[in-house]
Amino acid sequence: MNFSIDDMELYLSVCALVISLAAYLNHRKTRKLAENTYQIALSTKHVTEIEYLKTMPSIEIVDVVSVNDLDRVILHLSNMRTAPFKINSVDVARFSPKKRSISNYIKAKLDSNFDWDFEKVIGYKWNPMGDLGYSEKYKSEAVEFLTVKEQERILVTIPDFSEYRTYRFTVNTSHGNVSLSGTASKEGKVHFCNEFHQSFS
């Protein structure tokens, strides 16, 4: 059976059309599969992040004690994971809102450490308490309590402590950073915190 040139061209055109249509359908199927895979990955990532946040450390102000005429705030740190974590540092700031001015706005844009509402407390000291009591400890005495398995208490000595000011405590750990702000009375009347933040390390 002989094919004319026109028949051959038609045959090749139909073959090319069929191949193109098959490639297009395959591309659509692959693209849809890739989109579904991406959505599943996003959903899994979201769930994982939520679970991570749920198991990050949390802190609460539990008491204020006076030792040697110095006021010491006691923080209670809880570990929600099976794996222990290490306390790296504690930061303390007091509520001191800045004036909403152009100069401060420019400073906020240029200085990443600029805080509109809090200022860093100078001269504070902290240590994990363990079972060592309320006095300040050195690292050689309290280093074993830096690793938190279930819960630990942190003693923070604040110069010029005032029960009428709001303080923000930030604890940096190997599982992330947690911070809270609140007030505490020298009579041990501690209010629940006003703000609580968690972030990945």
Tab-separated table of C-alpha atoms in Angstrom:
chain	number	residue	atom	x	y	z
A	1	MET	CA	0.000	0.000	0.000
A	2	ASN	CA	1.494	3.269	-1.120
A	3	PHE	CA	1.152	6.477	0.865
A	4	SER	CA	1.178	9.818	-0.816
A	5	ILE	CA	3.183	12.690	0.620
A	6	ASP	CA	-0.051	14.346	1.762
A	7	ASP	CA	-1.141	11.184	3.558
A	8	MET	CA	2.263	10.892	5.218
A	9	GLU	CA	2.119	14.501	6.380
A	10	LEU	CA	-1.390	13.978	7.756
A	11	TYR	CA	-0.290	10.805	9.532
A	12	LEU	CA	2.726	12.551	11.070
A	13	SER	CA	0.575	15.524	12.092
A	14	VAL	CA	-1.930	13.238	13.831
A	15	CYS	CA	0.912	11.389	15.590
A	16	ALA	CA	2.447	14.678	16.702
A	17	LEU	CA	-0.972	15.858	17.941
A	18	VAL	CA	-1.532	12.636	19.886
A	19	ILE	CA	1.955	12.821	21.416
A	20	SER	CA	1.455	16.506	22.330
A	21	LEU	CA	-1.950	15.752	23.886
A	22	ALA	CA	-0.476	12.851	25.882
A	23	ALA	CA	2.408	15.044	27.056
A	24	TYR	CA	-0.045	17.811	28.048
A	25	LEU	CA	-2.255	15.409	30.017
A	26	ASN	CA	0.805	13.930	31.699
A	27	HIS	CA	2.061	17.426	32.552
A	28	ARG	CA	-1.321	18.361	34.086
A	29	LYS	CA	-1.350	15.167	36.122
A	30	THR	CA	2.242	15.723	37.287
A	31	ARG	CA	1.535	19.369	38.120
A	32	LYS	CA	-1.573	18.457	40.118
A	33	LEU	CA	0.405	15.773	41.951
A	34	ALA	CA	3.178	18.297	42.698
A	35	GLU	CA	0.614	20.837	43.998
A	36	ASN	CA	-0.990	18.214	46.236
A	37	THR	CA	2.423	17.160	47.527
A	38	TYR	CA	3.298	20.808	48.246
A	39	GLN	CA	0.015	21.362	50.126
A	40	ILE	CA	0.610	18.220	52.193
A	41	ALA	CA	4.160	19.395	52.983
A	42	LEU	CA	2.842	22.834	54.053
A	43	SER	CA	0.179	21.251	56.244
A	44	THR	CA	2.726	18.890	57.823
A	45	LYS	CA	5.103	21.808	58.449
A	46	HIS	CA	2.286	23.811	60.065
A	47	VAL	CA	1.312	20.916	62.350
A	48	THR	CA	4.955	20.318	63.243
A	49	GLU	CA	5.457	23.992	64.142
A	50	ILE	CA	2.345	23.964	66.335
A	51	GLU	CA	3.527	20.824	68.108
A	52	TYR	CA	6.971	22.382	68.523
A	53	LEU	CA	5.486	25.507	70.103
A	54	LYS	CA	3.315	23.415	72.404
A	55	THR	CA	6.380	21.672	73.761
A	56	MET	CA	8.634	24.704	74.143
A	57	PRO	CA	9.591	25.799	77.665
A	58	SER	CA	7.231	28.102	79.540
A	59	ILE	CA	7.908	30.484	82.439
A	60	GLU	CA	5.856	32.065	85.200
A	61	ILE	CA	6.605	34.593	87.936
A	62	VAL	CA	5.796	32.787	91.181
A	63	ASP	CA	7.186	34.869	94.043
A	64	VAL	CA	9.319	37.773	95.224
A	65	VAL	CA	11.656	37.312	98.203
A	66	SER	CA	13.920	39.727	100.045
A	67	VAL	CA	17.373	38.489	100.998
A	68	ASN	CA	20.051	40.823	102.388
A	69	ASP	CA	17.884	43.850	101.531
A	70	LEU	CA	17.733	42.837	97.883
A	71	ASP	CA	14.564	41.816	96.054
A	72	ARG	CA	14.694	38.573	94.123
A	73	VAL	CA	12.039	37.446	91.681
A	74	ILE	CA	11.495	33.698	91.398
A	75	LEU	CA	10.646	32.354	87.956
A	76	HIS	CA	9.268	28.866	87.453
A	77	LEU	CA	10.470	27.231	84.214
A	78	SER	CA	8.628	24.155	82.889
A	79	ASN	CA	9.815	21.622	80.316
A	80	MET	CA	7.001	20.071	78.256
A	81	ARG	CA	9.295	17.681	76.383
A	82	THR	CA	10.759	14.320	77.239
A	83	ALA	CA	14.219	15.599	76.297
A	84	PRO	CA	15.886	18.022	78.754
A	85	PHE	CA	17.016	21.477	77.674
A	86	LYS	CA	19.726	23.873	78.792
A	87	ILE	CA	19.187	27.416	80.092
A	88	ASN	CA	21.587	29.681	78.189
A	89	SER	CA	20.704	33.138	79.461
A	90	VAL	CA	18.062	35.313	81.134
A	91	ASP	CA	17.275	38.873	80.081
A	92	VAL	CA	15.327	41.401	82.156
A	93	ALA	CA	13.681	44.604	80.950
A	94	ARG	CA	11.306	47.054	82.626
A	95	PHE	CA	8.330	48.799	81.058
A	96	SER	CA	9.453	52.247	79.927
A	97	PRO	CA	7.564	53.402	76.829
A	98	LYS	CA	9.413	55.704	74.460
A	99	LYS	CA	7.940	58.898	73.081
A	100	ARG	CA	6.353	58.364	69.683
A	101	SER	CA	8.530	60.927	67.925
A	102	ILE	CA	10.203	61.134	64.527
A	103	SER	CA	13.686	60.813	66.064
A	104	ASN	CA	12.667	57.633	67.899
A	105	TYR	CA	11.004	56.312	64.756
A	106	ILE	CA	14.268	56.787	62.837
A	107	LYS	CA	16.212	55.205	65.702
A	108	ALA	CA	13.853	52.197	65.627
A	109	LYS	CA	14.514	51.743	61.915
A	110	LEU	CA	18.302	51.974	62.315
A	111	ASP	CA	18.740	50.066	65.597
A	112	SER	CA	17.458	46.484	65.624
A	113	ASN	CA	17.691	46.428	69.450
A	114	PHE	CA	15.443	49.469	69.864
A	115	ASP	CA	12.373	48.617	71.942
A	116	TRP	CA	9.419	50.988	71.978
A	117	ASP	CA	8.040	49.834	75.327
A	118	PHE	CA	10.843	48.279	77.393
A	119	GLU	CA	14.354	49.187	78.513
A	120	LYS	CA	17.000	46.705	79.629
A	121	VAL	CA	17.596	46.493	83.378
A	122	ILE	CA	21.240	47.152	84.248
A	123	GLY	CA	23.009	45.194	86.973
A	124	TYR	CA	20.565	42.321	87.433
A	125	LYS	CA	21.813	38.819	88.293
A	126	TRP	CA	20.238	35.422	87.841
A	127	ASN	CA	20.917	31.823	88.724
A	128	PRO	CA	19.045	28.522	88.748
A	129	MET	CA	17.988	27.718	92.293
A	130	GLY	CA	17.772	23.954	92.415
A	131	ASP	CA	17.672	23.117	96.104
A	132	LEU	CA	20.237	25.782	97.053
A	133	GLY	CA	17.907	28.360	98.598
A	134	TYR	CA	17.220	32.013	97.819
A	135	SER	CA	20.700	33.518	97.825
A	136	GLU	CA	22.725	34.248	94.708
A	137	LYS	CA	24.858	31.410	93.433
A	138	TYR	CA	27.909	31.198	91.253
A	139	LYS	CA	28.141	28.947	88.222
A	140	SER	CA	30.341	26.437	90.032
A	141	GLU	CA	27.569	25.943	92.620
A	142	ALA	CA	24.497	25.878	90.396
A	143	VAL	CA	25.655	24.714	86.952
A	144	GLU	CA	23.973	21.313	87.383
A	145	PHE	CA	20.582	23.026	87.539
A	146	LEU	CA	21.040	24.721	84.147
A	147	THR	CA	19.825	21.473	82.544
A	148	VAL	CA	16.061	21.276	82.997
A	149	LYS	CA	14.425	17.861	82.829
A	150	GLU	CA	10.935	18.715	84.099
A	151	GLN	CA	10.977	22.017	85.976
A	152	GLU	CA	13.389	24.466	87.526
A	153	ARG	CA	13.244	27.736	89.411
A	154	ILE	CA	15.340	30.744	88.473
A	155	LEU	CA	16.277	33.461	90.944
A	156	VAL	CA	16.579	36.948	89.433
A	157	THR	CA	18.013	39.771	91.554
A	158	ILE	CA	16.776	43.140	90.291
A	159	PRO	CA	18.298	46.415	91.520
A	160	ASP	CA	15.680	49.051	92.420
A	161	PHE	CA	12.883	46.546	92.036
A	162	SER	CA	9.418	48.087	92.077
A	163	GLU	CA	6.223	46.115	92.477
A	164	TYR	CA	4.385	48.866	90.600
A	165	ARG	CA	6.304	48.388	87.353
A	166	THR	CA	5.862	45.779	84.673
A	167	TYR	CA	8.925	43.636	83.988
A	168	ARG	CA	9.688	41.428	81.020
A	169	PHE	CA	11.726	38.272	81.538
A	170	THR	CA	13.206	36.462	78.528
A	171	VAL	CA	14.807	33.042	78.925
A	172	ASN	CA	16.995	31.728	76.116
A	173	THR	CA	17.187	27.928	76.057
A	174	SER	CA	18.442	25.230	73.740
A	175	HIS	CA	14.767	24.591	72.791
A	176	GLY	CA	13.954	28.207	71.923
A	177	ASN	CA	13.243	31.538	73.592
A	178	VAL	CA	10.345	32.305	75.914
A	179	SER	CA	9.387	35.619	77.466
A	180	LEU	CA	6.644	36.988	79.662
A	181	SER	CA	5.793	40.335	81.144
A	182	GLY	CA	3.965	41.016	84.383
A	183	THR	CA	4.059	42.512	87.856
A	184	ALA	CA	4.832	40.975	91.234
A	185	SER	CA	4.215	42.231	94.755
A	186	LYS	CA	6.839	42.073	97.488
A	187	GLU	CA	4.189	40.400	99.659
A	188	GLY	CA	4.210	37.466	97.268
A	189	LYS	CA	1.019	38.488	95.469
A	190	VAL	CA	1.856	37.654	91.893
A	191	HIS	CA	-0.518	38.483	89.068
A	192	PHE	CA	-0.813	36.320	85.983
A	193	CYS	CA	1.414	37.522	83.175
A	194	ASN	CA	0.207	40.155	80.733
A	195	GLU	CA	2.149	38.880	77.730
A	196	PHE	CA	3.753	35.579	76.787
A	197	HIS	CA	5.882	34.953	73.700
A	198	GLN	CA	7.680	31.953	72.254
A	199	SER	CA	10.107	31.836	69.369
A	200	PHE	CA	12.312	29.297	67.649
A	201	SER	CA	15.993	29.391	68.412
